[in-house]
């Protein structure tokens, strides 16, 4: 498969810079605790604490595209709090300057009923509230300056949904008519929340990702691709079925950065690669055991990492569509039981894959090149969710 080159920069994750400047690299890990409402930040290079932030419950963590902020979603507590990561880049065209300051919990919160998915697109951050169906729209610059006064839209009723900003429009999920009926599809609304065009069927829509300017959404019977139009026209929605792949569906998606492609789950024992705009869109890769988590490497464009329940980490070459390396990194973590049970999660930080090991109280660091565990970082409590922010910048 000849993957298309993308125009997406990767400022928050190891961008490339001109060679006539000395380069400084700095990464921070933000780790949500499974047992209590706590986020612990640690420096990647030496494991030193970069701050501890007390919350009301175990958070779901979403970093912004810039890496300046991390959104800590506490759905059952009805709030979203935001951390200033202390990692910032200033673009100078041929290079970017890196500034590292203390991480801090920003004052205030974004209140809701049951806030859930946080999705960023076109410079806008959208927070979908499952309890009301309301969408909150914010700019990161406003969040950093303390202006937590989002634009509120009501495109539909309460449901476990999502909203993806695309320029002057937003793609939002559509609930079923009955209260117990799952999501039925997607629609495009303008910035006032008014529907544009028809609903695109996408049964049980769940999960989204962006690659270049294209969004993909998981459905029970395939994926929906949202492609931006020229000028002021709304994005075009297209349903692509996965029925010929056998039993399974896509409900979690990751989008490539330097290459335009998507990686999604497909049932418990497989993943699928697909590239918009190509005839042979889907390639299914079977896994040796059930999947625990997976991540894409924004700096090493053809690398994806998949952790399976036997404790093995696998390197998936997204161009060849094959697993090329595997290494044992944790004891087995069975996928039986509740989906919220403490299991490892992955984040990519430059030349390392960071893997939480909740039962051991560790973050394990596997080298991208060596594909072996190189060291561990002890973390208090039960380390669970994890995001990495940082990259390289010029020093003067």
CSV table of C-alpha atoms in Angstrom, one decimal:
chain,number,residue,atom,x,y,z
A,1,UNK,CA,0.0,0.0,0.0
A,2,UNK,CA,1.4,3.4,-1.0
A,3,UNK,CA,0.3,5.6,1.8
A,4,UNK,CA,-0.2,9.3,1.0
A,5,UNK,CA,2.0,12.0,2.5
A,6,UNK,CA,0.0,14.2,4.9
A,7,UNK,CA,0.3,17.9,5.4
A,8,UNK,CA,-0.2,17.6,9.2
A,9,UNK,CA,2.7,19.1,11.3
A,10,UNK,CA,3.5,17.3,14.5
A,11,UNK,CA,4.7,20.1,16.8
A,12,UNK,CA,3.8,18.4,20.0
A,13,UNK,CA,5.5,15.1,19.1
A,14,UNK,CA,9.1,15.2,17.7
A,15,UNK,CA,9.0,17.5,14.7
A,16,UNK,CA,11.9,17.9,12.4
A,17,UNK,CA,13.9,21.2,12.5
A,18,UNK,CA,16.7,22.8,10.6
A,19,UNK,CA,20.1,21.5,11.4
A,20,UNK,CA,21.8,24.8,12.1
A,21,UNK,CA,20.3,25.0,15.6
A,22,UNK,CA,21.2,22.9,18.6
A,23,UNK,CA,18.2,20.8,19.5
A,24,UNK,CA,16.7,20.3,22.9
A,25,UNK,CA,14.3,17.5,23.6
A,26,UNK,CA,11.9,17.3,26.5
A,27,UNK,CA,9.0,14.9,27.2
A,28,UNK,CA,6.5,14.7,30.0
A,29,UNK,CA,4.2,11.9,30.9
A,30,UNK,CA,0.8,12.5,32.5
A,31,UNK,CA,-0.6,9.5,34.2
A,32,UNK,CA,-4.1,9.0,35.6
A,33,UNK,CA,-4.5,6.8,38.7
A,34,UNK,CA,-7.0,4.0,38.6
A,35,UNK,CA,-7.8,3.9,42.3
A,36,UNK,CA,-8.2,7.6,43.0
A,37,UNK,CA,-8.7,10.9,41.3
A,38,UNK,CA,-5.1,11.8,40.7
A,39,UNK,CA,-2.9,12.8,37.8
A,40,UNK,CA,0.8,12.4,38.3
A,41,UNK,CA,3.2,14.1,35.8
A,42,UNK,CA,6.7,12.8,35.5
A,43,UNK,CA,9.7,13.8,33.4
A,44,UNK,CA,10.6,11.2,30.8
A,45,UNK,CA,14.4,11.6,31.0
A,46,UNK,CA,14.8,10.9,34.7
A,47,UNK,CA,11.4,10.0,36.1
A,48,UNK,CA,11.3,13.1,38.4
A,49,UNK,CA,8.0,14.4,39.5
A,50,UNK,CA,6.6,17.3,37.4
A,51,UNK,CA,3.5,17.8,39.5
A,52,UNK,CA,0.6,15.9,41.2
A,53,UNK,CA,-2.9,17.1,40.5
A,54,UNK,CA,-5.9,16.0,42.6
A,55,UNK,CA,-9.3,15.5,40.9
A,56,UNK,CA,-12.7,14.1,41.9
A,57,UNK,CA,-12.3,10.7,40.1
A,58,UNK,CA,-10.1,8.7,37.8
A,59,UNK,CA,-9.9,10.8,34.6
A,60,UNK,CA,-9.9,10.0,30.9
A,61,UNK,CA,-7.0,12.0,29.4
A,62,UNK,CA,-6.9,13.8,26.1
A,63,UNK,CA,-4.0,15.9,25.0
A,64,UNK,CA,-4.5,18.9,22.7
A,65,UNK,CA,-2.9,18.8,19.3
A,66,UNK,CA,-0.3,21.4,20.4
A,67,UNK,CA,0.6,19.5,23.6
A,68,UNK,CA,0.1,22.7,25.6
A,69,UNK,CA,-2.9,21.2,27.5
A,70,UNK,CA,-4.3,17.9,28.7
A,71,UNK,CA,-8.1,17.6,29.2
A,72,UNK,CA,-9.0,15.5,32.2
A,73,UNK,CA,-12.6,14.2,31.7
A,74,UNK,CA,-14.4,13.2,34.8
A,75,UNK,CA,-17.7,12.1,33.4
A,76,UNK,CA,-19.5,10.8,36.5
A,77,UNK,CA,-18.4,13.9,38.4
A,78,UNK,CA,-19.8,16.1,35.7
A,79,UNK,CA,-16.7,18.1,34.9
A,80,UNK,CA,-13.7,18.5,32.7
A,81,UNK,CA,-10.5,20.1,34.2
A,82,UNK,CA,-7.5,21.2,32.2
A,83,UNK,CA,-3.8,20.9,32.9
A,84,UNK,CA,-1.2,23.3,31.4
A,85,UNK,CA,1.5,20.9,30.5
A,86,UNK,CA,4.3,23.4,30.7
A,87,UNK,CA,5.6,22.3,27.2
A,88,UNK,CA,5.2,24.9,24.5
A,89,UNK,CA,6.6,25.5,21.0
A,90,UNK,CA,6.9,28.7,19.1
A,91,UNK,CA,7.0,28.3,15.3
A,92,UNK,CA,9.8,30.1,13.4
A,93,UNK,CA,9.2,28.5,10.0
A,94,UNK,CA,12.5,26.6,9.7
A,95,UNK,CA,12.6,25.7,13.4
A,96,UNK,CA,10.6,26.0,16.6
A,97,UNK,CA,11.7,27.2,20.0
A,98,UNK,CA,10.9,24.9,22.9
A,99,UNK,CA,9.9,26.4,26.3
A,100,UNK,CA,9.6,24.2,29.4
A,101,UNK,CA,7.9,25.6,32.5
A,102,UNK,CA,6.1,24.0,35.4
A,103,UNK,CA,3.0,22.0,34.7
A,104,UNK,CA,-0.1,23.4,36.5
A,105,UNK,CA,-3.8,22.7,37.0
A,106,UNK,CA,-5.7,25.6,35.4
A,107,UNK,CA,-8.3,27.3,37.5
A,108,UNK,CA,-11.9,26.6,36.9
A,109,UNK,CA,-13.6,23.7,35.2
A,110,UNK,CA,-15.9,23.0,32.3
A,111,UNK,CA,-19.1,21.8,33.9
A,112,UNK,CA,-21.5,19.3,32.4
A,113,UNK,CA,-23.9,16.5,33.1
A,114,UNK,CA,-21.9,13.5,31.8
A,115,UNK,CA,-19.0,15.0,29.7
A,116,UNK,CA,-17.3,12.4,27.6
A,117,UNK,CA,-15.5,12.6,24.3
A,118,UNK,CA,-13.1,15.5,23.7
A,119,UNK,CA,-12.2,16.0,20.0
A,120,UNK,CA,-10.1,18.7,18.4
A,121,UNK,CA,-10.3,19.9,14.8
A,122,UNK,CA,-9.7,23.1,12.8
A,123,UNK,CA,-8.3,24.8,16.0
A,124,UNK,CA,-11.5,24.1,17.9
A,125,UNK,CA,-11.9,21.7,20.9
A,126,UNK,CA,-15.3,20.1,21.2
A,127,UNK,CA,-16.6,18.4,24.3
A,128,UNK,CA,-19.6,16.2,24.0
A,129,UNK,CA,-21.9,15.8,27.0
A,130,UNK,CA,-23.6,12.4,27.0
A,131,UNK,CA,-26.1,13.4,29.7
A,132,UNK,CA,-27.6,16.3,27.6
A,133,UNK,CA,-26.4,15.9,24.0
A,134,UNK,CA,-24.9,19.3,24.3
A,135,UNK,CA,-21.6,20.3,22.6
A,136,UNK,CA,-19.2,22.8,24.1
A,137,UNK,CA,-16.8,24.5,21.7
A,138,UNK,CA,-13.5,26.2,22.9
A,139,UNK,CA,-10.2,27.5,21.6
A,140,UNK,CA,-7.1,26.3,23.4
A,141,UNK,CA,-5.8,29.9,23.7
A,142,UNK,CA,-9.0,30.8,25.6
A,143,UNK,CA,-8.6,27.9,28.0
A,144,UNK,CA,-5.0,28.8,28.7
A,145,UNK,CA,-6.0,32.4,29.4
A,146,UNK,CA,-8.7,31.3,31.9
A,147,UNK,CA,-11.7,32.0,29.6
A,148,UNK,CA,-13.7,28.9,30.3
A,149,UNK,CA,-16.8,30.2,28.5
A,150,UNK,CA,-17.5,27.8,25.7
A,151,UNK,CA,-20.0,28.2,22.9
A,152,UNK,CA,-22.8,25.8,23.6
A,153,UNK,CA,-24.7,23.9,20.9
A,154,UNK,CA,-27.7,21.5,21.2
A,155,UNK,CA,-27.6,19.4,18.0
A,156,UNK,CA,-29.6,16.5,19.5
A,157,UNK,CA,-30.7,14.7,22.6
A,158,UNK,CA,-28.7,12.9,25.3
A,159,UNK,CA,-26.7,9.8,24.2
A,160,UNK,CA,-23.1,8.5,24.2
A,161,UNK,CA,-22.0,10.6,21.4
A,162,UNK,CA,-19.2,12.7,19.8
A,163,UNK,CA,-18.6,15.9,17.9
A,164,UNK,CA,-15.8,16.6,15.4
A,165,UNK,CA,-15.1,20.2,14.3
A,166,UNK,CA,-14.3,20.6,10.6
A,167,UNK,CA,-13.9,24.3,9.7
A,168,UNK,CA,-17.2,26.1,9.8
A,169,UNK,CA,-19.0,22.8,10.5
A,170,UNK,CA,-19.2,20.1,13.0
A,171,UNK,CA,-19.9,16.4,12.4
A,172,UNK,CA,-22.0,15.1,15.3
A,173,UNK,CA,-23.5,11.7,16.2
A,174,UNK,CA,-27.3,11.1,15.9
A,175,UNK,CA,-29.2,9.2,18.7
A,176,UNK,CA,-31.9,6.7,18.0
A,177,UNK,CA,-35.5,7.7,18.6
A,178,UNK,CA,-36.0,5.3,21.5
A,179,UNK,CA,-34.1,6.0,24.8
A,180,UNK,CA,-32.5,2.5,24.7
A,181,UNK,CA,-31.7,2.7,20.9
A,182,UNK,CA,-28.0,3.1,20.1
A,183,UNK,CA,-26.6,5.9,17.9
A,184,UNK,CA,-27.9,5.6,14.3
A,185,UNK,CA,-25.6,7.8,12.3
A,186,UNK,CA,-23.9,11.1,11.8
A,187,UNK,CA,-24.9,14.6,10.6
A,188,UNK,CA,-23.3,17.9,9.7
A,189,UNK,CA,-24.3,21.0,11.6
A,190,UNK,CA,-23.1,24.6,11.3
A,191,UNK,CA,-21.7,26.7,14.1
A,192,UNK,CA,-25.2,27.5,15.2
A,193,UNK,CA,-26.1,23.8,15.5
A,194,UNK,CA,-28.4,23.8,12.5
A,195,UNK,CA,-28.4,20.6,10.4
A,196,UNK,CA,-26.9,20.7,6.9
A,197,UNK,CA,-28.0,17.9,4.6
A,198,UNK,CA,-29.2,14.4,5.5
A,199,UNK,CA,-28.2,11.9,8.2
A,200,UNK,CA,-25.5,9.4,7.1
A,201,UNK,CA,-26.3,6.0,8.5
A,202,UNK,CA,-23.6,4.7,10.9
A,203,UNK,CA,-25.1,2.2,13.3
A,204,UNK,CA,-23.7,2.4,16.9
A,205,UNK,CA,-21.3,5.1,15.8
A,206,UNK,CA,-18.3,5.1,18.3
A,207,UNK,CA,-14.7,6.3,18.0
A,208,UNK,CA,-13.2,8.9,15.7
A,209,UNK,CA,-9.8,10.0,14.5
A,210,UNK,CA,-8.3,12.6,12.1
A,211,UNK,CA,-5.6,12.1,9.5
A,212,UNK,CA,-4.7,15.2,7.4
A,213,UNK,CA,-8.0,17.0,7.1
A,214,UNK,CA,-10.1,13.9,7.0
A,215,UNK,CA,-12.1,12.4,9.9
A,216,UNK,CA,-13.1,8.8,10.2
A,217,UNK,CA,-15.8,7.4,12.5
A,218,UNK,CA,-16.4,3.8,13.5
A,219,UNK,CA,-19.7,2.1,12.8
A,220,UNK,CA,-21.2,-1.4,13.5
A,221,UNK,CA,-21.0,-2.1,9.8
A,222,UNK,CA,-18.0,-0.1,8.6
A,223,UNK,CA,-16.6,3.4,8.8
A,224,UNK,CA,-17.8,6.8,7.7
A,225,UNK,CA,-15.2,9.2,6.2
A,226,UNK,CA,-15.8,13.0,6.5
A,227,UNK,CA,-13.9,14.9,3.8
A,228,UNK,CA,-13.7,18.7,3.7
A,229,UNK,CA,-15.1,20.4,0.7
A,230,UNK,CA,-13.6,23.3,-1.3
A,231,UNK,CA,-14.6,26.8,-0.2
A,232,UNK,CA,-17.4,27.3,2.3
A,233,UNK,CA,-19.2,24.0,1.4
A,234,UNK,CA,-19.9,21.5,4.2
A,235,UNK,CA,-17.8,18.3,4.5
A,236,UNK,CA,-18.9,15.2,2.5
A,237,UNK,CA,-19.8,12.0,4.4
A,238,UNK,CA,-19.2,8.6,2.9
A,239,UNK,CA,-20.0,5.2,4.4
A,240,UNK,CA,-17.5,2.4,3.6
A,241,UNK,CA,-18.7,-1.1,4.6
A,242,UNK,CA,-16.5,-3.7,6.4
A,243,UNK,CA,-18.9,-6.6,5.9
A,244,UNK,CA,-16.3,-8.5,3.7
A,245,UNK,CA,-13.9,-8.6,6.7
A,246,UNK,CA,-15.9,-11.1,8.7
A,247,UNK,CA,-17.2,-10.8,12.3
A,248,UNK,CA,-16.2,-7.6,14.0
A,249,UNK,CA,-16.6,-3.8,13.9
A,250,UNK,CA,-14.6,-0.6,14.3
A,251,UNK,CA,-15.1,1.3,17.6
A,252,UNK,CA,-11.7,2.9,18.3
A,253,UNK,CA,-9.6,4.7,15.7
A,254,UNK,CA,-6.2,6.4,15.4
A,255,UNK,CA,-5.1,8.7,12.6
A,256,UNK,CA,-1.7,8.9,11.0
A,257,UNK,CA,0.2,12.2,11.0
A,258,UNK,CA,3.1,12.1,8.5
A,259,UNK,CA,1.1,9.5,6.4
A,260,UNK,CA,-2.6,9.6,5.7
A,261,UNK,CA,-4.2,6.5,7.1
A,262,UNK,CA,-6.3,5.1,9.9
A,263,UNK,CA,-5.8,2.2,12.3
A,264,UNK,CA,-8.9,0.8,14.0
A,265,UNK,CA,-9.8,-2.1,16.2
A,266,UNK,CA,-11.9,-4.9,14.6
A,267,UNK,CA,-13.4,-7.2,17.2
A,268,UNK,CA,-11.2,-8.2,20.1
A,269,UNK,CA,-8.5,-10.1,18.1
A,270,UNK,CA,-7.7,-7.9,15.1
A,271,UNK,CA,-7.0,-4.5,13.8
A,272,UNK,CA,-7.7,-2.9,10.4
A,273,UNK,CA,-5.6,-0.5,8.4
A,274,UNK,CA,-7.4,1.7,5.8
A,275,UNK,CA,-6.5,4.6,3.6
A,276,UNK,CA,-9.2,7.0,2.3
A,277,UNK,CA,-9.3,7.4,-1.5
A,278,UNK,CA,-7.9,4.0,-2.4
A,279,UNK,CA,-9.8,1.1,-3.9
A,280,UNK,CA,-8.4,-1.6,-1.6
A,281,UNK,CA,-9.2,0.3,1.6
A,282,UNK,CA,-9.1,-2.2,4.4
A,283,UNK,CA,-6.4,-4.7,5.5
A,284,UNK,CA,-7.2,-6.8,8.5
A,285,UNK,CA,-4.3,-7.9,10.8
A,286,UNK,CA,-5.1,-10.8,13.1
A,287,UNK,CA,-3.5,-10.7,16.6
A,288,UNK,CA,-2.1,-13.7,18.6
A,289,UNK,CA,-4.4,-12.9,21.6
A,290,UNK,CA,-6.9,-10.2,22.5
A,291,UNK,CA,-5.9,-6.6,22.1
A,292,UNK,CA,-5.5,-4.4,25.2
A,293,UNK,CA,-4.4,-1.1,23.7
A,294,UNK,CA,-2.7,0.4,20.6
A,295,UNK,CA,-1.0,3.6,19.5
A,296,UNK,CA,0.6,5.2,16.5
A,297,UNK,CA,4.0,6.7,16.4
A,298,UNK,CA,3.9,10.3,15.1
A,299,UNK,CA,7.6,10.6,14.6
A,300,UNK,CA,8.3,7.1,13.0
A,301,UNK,CA,5.5,7.2,10.5
A,302,UNK,CA,5.2,3.5,9.6
A,303,UNK,CA,5.2,2.3,13.2
A,304,UNK,CA,2.1,1.3,15.2
A,305,UNK,CA,2.3,-0.5,18.6
A,306,UNK,CA,-0.2,-3.0,19.9
A,307,UNK,CA,-0.3,-4.5,23.4
A,308,UNK,CA,-2.1,-7.9,23.7
A,309,UNK,CA,-3.4,-9.5,26.8
A,310,UNK,CA,-0.5,-12.0,27.0
A,311,UNK,CA,1.7,-9.0,27.9
A,312,UNK,CA,3.4,-8.7,24.6
A,313,UNK,CA,4.0,-5.5,22.7
A,314,UNK,CA,3.9,-5.8,18.9
A,315,UNK,CA,5.4,-3.5,16.3
A,316,UNK,CA,3.0,-3.2,13.3
A,317,UNK,CA,4.5,-1.9,10.0
A,318,UNK,CA,1.6,0.1,8.6
A,319,UNK,CA,3.0,0.1,5.1
A,320,UNK,CA,3.6,-3.6,4.9
A,321,UNK,CA,0.5,-4.4,7.0
A,322,UNK,CA,2.4,-6.9,9.1
A,323,UNK,CA,3.7,-7.4,12.7
A,324,UNK,CA,7.5,-7.3,12.4
A,325,UNK,CA,8.6,-7.5,16.1
A,326,UNK,CA,7.2,-8.6,19.4
A,327,UNK,CA,8.5,-8.4,23.0
A,328,UNK,CA,7.2,-9.4,26.4
A,329,UNK,CA,6.8,-6.3,28.5
A,330,UNK,CA,4.3,-7.1,31.3
A,331,UNK,CA,2.6,-10.1,32.9
A,332,UNK,CA,-0.6,-11.1,31.2
A,333,UNK,CA,-3.6,-8.8,31.8
A,334,UNK,CA,-6.8,-10.7,30.9
A,335,UNK,CA,-9.5,-8.9,28.9
A,336,UNK,CA,-12.1,-10.8,30.8
A,337,UNK,CA,-13.9,-8.7,33.4
A,338,UNK,CA,-15.1,-5.1,33.4
A,339,UNK,CA,-13.8,-2.8,30.6
A,340,UNK,CA,-12.7,-0.3,33.3
A,341,UNK,CA,-10.5,-2.8,35.2
A,342,UNK,CA,-6.9,-1.6,35.5
A,343,UNK,CA,-5.0,-2.7,32.4
A,344,UNK,CA,-1.9,-1.2,30.7
A,345,UNK,CA,-2.2,1.8,28.4
A,346,UNK,CA,0.3,3.1,25.8
A,347,UNK,CA,1.8,6.5,24.9
A,348,UNK,CA,4.6,7.3,22.5
A,349,UNK,CA,7.3,9.8,23.7
A,350,UNK,CA,10.0,10.4,21.1
A,351,UNK,CA,12.2,7.3,21.0
A,352,UNK,CA,10.3,5.4,23.7
A,353,UNK,CA,7.0,3.6,24.0
A,354,UNK,CA,5.6,4.3,27.5
A,355,UNK,CA,3.5,1.5,29.0
A,356,UNK,CA,1.7,1.7,32.3
A,357,UNK,CA,1.8,-1.5,34.4
A,358,UNK,CA,-0.9,-0.9,37.0
A,359,UNK,CA,-0.4,-4.0,39.1
A,360,UNK,CA,3.4,-3.3,39.4
A,361,UNK,CA,3.1,0.5,39.9
A,362,UNK,CA,5.4,1.2,37.0
A,363,UNK,CA,5.7,2.9,33.7
A,364,UNK,CA,7.8,0.7,31.4
A,365,UNK,CA,9.9,2.3,28.7
A,366,UNK,CA,10.5,0.3,25.5
A,367,UNK,CA,13.0,1.7,23.0
A,368,UNK,CA,11.6,2.4,19.5
A,369,UNK,CA,14.8,1.2,17.8
A,370,UNK,CA,15.9,-1.6,20.2
A,371,UNK,CA,12.3,-2.7,20.8
A,372,UNK,CA,13.3,-3.9,24.3
A,373,UNK,CA,12.5,-2.6,27.7
A,374,UNK,CA,15.3,-0.1,28.5
A,375,UNK,CA,14.2,1.2,32.0
A,376,UNK,CA,11.2,1.7,34.2
A,377,UNK,CA,9.7,4.7,36.1
A,378,UNK,CA,8.1,3.9,39.5
A,379,UNK,CA,4.8,5.7,39.9
A,380,UNK,CA,2.8,6.0,43.1
A,381,UNK,CA,-0.7,4.5,43.3
A,382,UNK,CA,-2.1,2.5,40.4
A,383,UNK,CA,-0.9,4.1,37.1
A,384,UNK,CA,-3.5,3.6,34.4
A,385,UNK,CA,-4.3,6.2,31.7
A,386,UNK,CA,-1.3,7.9,30.1
A,387,UNK,CA,-0.5,10.6,27.6
A,388,UNK,CA,2.9,12.0,26.5
A,389,UNK,CA,3.6,15.5,25.4
A,390,UNK,CA,6.8,17.1,24.2
A,391,UNK,CA,9.3,17.1,21.4
A,392,UNK,CA,12.4,18.8,20.1
A,393,UNK,CA,13.0,22.5,19.7
A,394,UNK,CA,16.0,24.8,18.9
A,395,UNK,CA,18.1,26.2,21.7
A,396,UNK,CA,20.0,29.5,21.2
